[in-house]
Amino acid sequence: MILEGITYMHEHTTIDLSRLKKSDDTNLNCFDETVSEYKNLYDKGVRNIVDVTNLDMRRNPLYVQKVAEQTGINIIQATGFYQDKFLPSFVTEASIDQLSSLMIKEIEEGIAETTIKAGIIGEIGTSKDRMTDRERKIFTAAIIAQQQTKIPITTHTTLGTYGHEQVAFFKEQQADLSKIVIGHVDLSGSTDYILKMLDEGVYVEFDTIGKENYQPDLLRIEMLKEIEKRGYQDKVFLSMDITRKSNLSYQGGIGYSYLLDTFVPMALENGVSQTFIDRMLRINPKKFMDD
């Protein structure tokens, strides 16, 4: 359930990718600093965060619930698996039915050993320019879980690649495209690439806002202007996908508030309408999650 207010649709309250990234920076376990940033977001009107940290990202549902309780922000947690190189051996051995049953259990009963129910499936991912066999199993299982529970699916595209193929796979498997969002599309740098997905009926996320080492935010804004001009204001979300301690303001990073404090004013100054901003941050997430 999405509360009235601003929603960040693709974030991580805590995440640990350090076993593969070989850097403690990618173990986002700074509880007090995260609480401080989320309280700041609450003061700016943020009421919901969709936390897409799943099983193989070393998720910690009780930690996330505690952050929610201390900040007043409604944090929606996820079920599912990530991208191939992060997948546990369990995925190799499990059947598609076992994987879908696990997701359904976490949606209907609770994540892991908790009673915290998942509100979204994801972020399920594909590798750069391809879908591996194990990723295909996860996508298939996610579609089965969606069909049974009507819960939305959120995806990861590595550097924005393989988005068209994800959509084609969902169509082939008769998934509900109106309940699917393709992630990280802003990393593609191509408006035409994104428009082709929007034409199919899925949602898309500009969810790496502020990560200018990948794309300049002004390019993201130019793409958003073209998407608005084409009439797809109802199908886009904004978020930041913060995953590192160094992203947070206490370490001199841009922090979770950058989206509202810096990016939104820049977008408005450069021709994105306030109506489109409100749709991406307030109206579209509520429709996607609650309908």
Short mmCIF file of N, CA and C in Angstrom, two decimals, residues 14-15 20 50 58 66 133 138 142 169 186 211 228 252 259 269:
data_model
loop_
_atom_site.label_atom_id
_atom_site.label_comp_id
_atom_site.label_asym_id
_atom_site.label_seq_id
_atom_site.Cartn_x
_atom_site.Cartn_y
_atom_site.Cartn_z
N THR A 14 19.40 -1.09 3.13
CA THR A 14 20.66 -1.77 3.43
C THR A 14 20.88 -2.79 2.33
N ILE A 15 22.14 -3.01 1.98
CA ILE A 15 22.49 -3.96 0.92
C ILE A 15 23.96 -4.30 1.11
N LEU A 20 31.36 -9.71 -3.70
CA LEU A 20 31.78 -9.71 -5.11
C LEU A 20 32.47 -8.42 -5.50
N VAL A 50 10.29 2.11 -2.06
CA VAL A 50 10.25 0.72 -2.50
C VAL A 50 11.67 0.19 -2.45
N ARG A 58 22.04 -9.96 0.36
CA ARG A 58 22.20 -9.98 1.82
C ARG A 58 21.16 -9.07 2.49
N LYS A 66 12.95 -1.65 11.08
CA LYS A 66 13.34 -0.76 12.16
C LYS A 66 13.57 0.66 11.64
N ASP A 133 20.75 -18.72 -18.29
CA ASP A 133 19.76 -19.76 -18.00
C ASP A 133 19.16 -19.57 -16.61
N ILE A 138 14.52 -17.46 -13.05
CA ILE A 138 13.99 -16.48 -12.09
C ILE A 138 12.89 -15.65 -12.72
N ALA A 142 9.14 -15.58 -11.41
CA ALA A 142 8.55 -14.30 -11.02
C ALA A 142 7.20 -14.08 -11.70
N PHE A 169 10.14 -11.17 -23.42
CA PHE A 169 9.99 -12.38 -22.60
C PHE A 169 8.71 -12.30 -21.77
N ASP A 186 17.48 4.73 -17.85
CA ASP A 186 18.19 5.99 -18.09
C ASP A 186 19.66 5.74 -18.44
N LYS A 211 23.88 9.64 -10.57
CA LYS A 211 25.06 8.83 -10.88
C LYS A 211 25.65 9.32 -12.20
N GLU A 228 7.91 13.09 -22.20
CA GLU A 228 6.72 13.88 -21.88
C GLU A 228 6.04 14.38 -23.15
N GLY A 252 30.18 12.61 2.38
CA GLY A 252 30.40 13.58 1.31
C GLY A 252 29.72 13.24 0.00
N LEU A 259 17.82 13.88 -5.30
CA LEU A 259 16.73 13.81 -6.28
C LEU A 259 15.80 15.01 -6.15
N GLU A 269 13.93 23.69 -14.47
CA GLU A 269 14.61 24.80 -15.16
C GLU A 269 14.85 24.49 -16.62
#
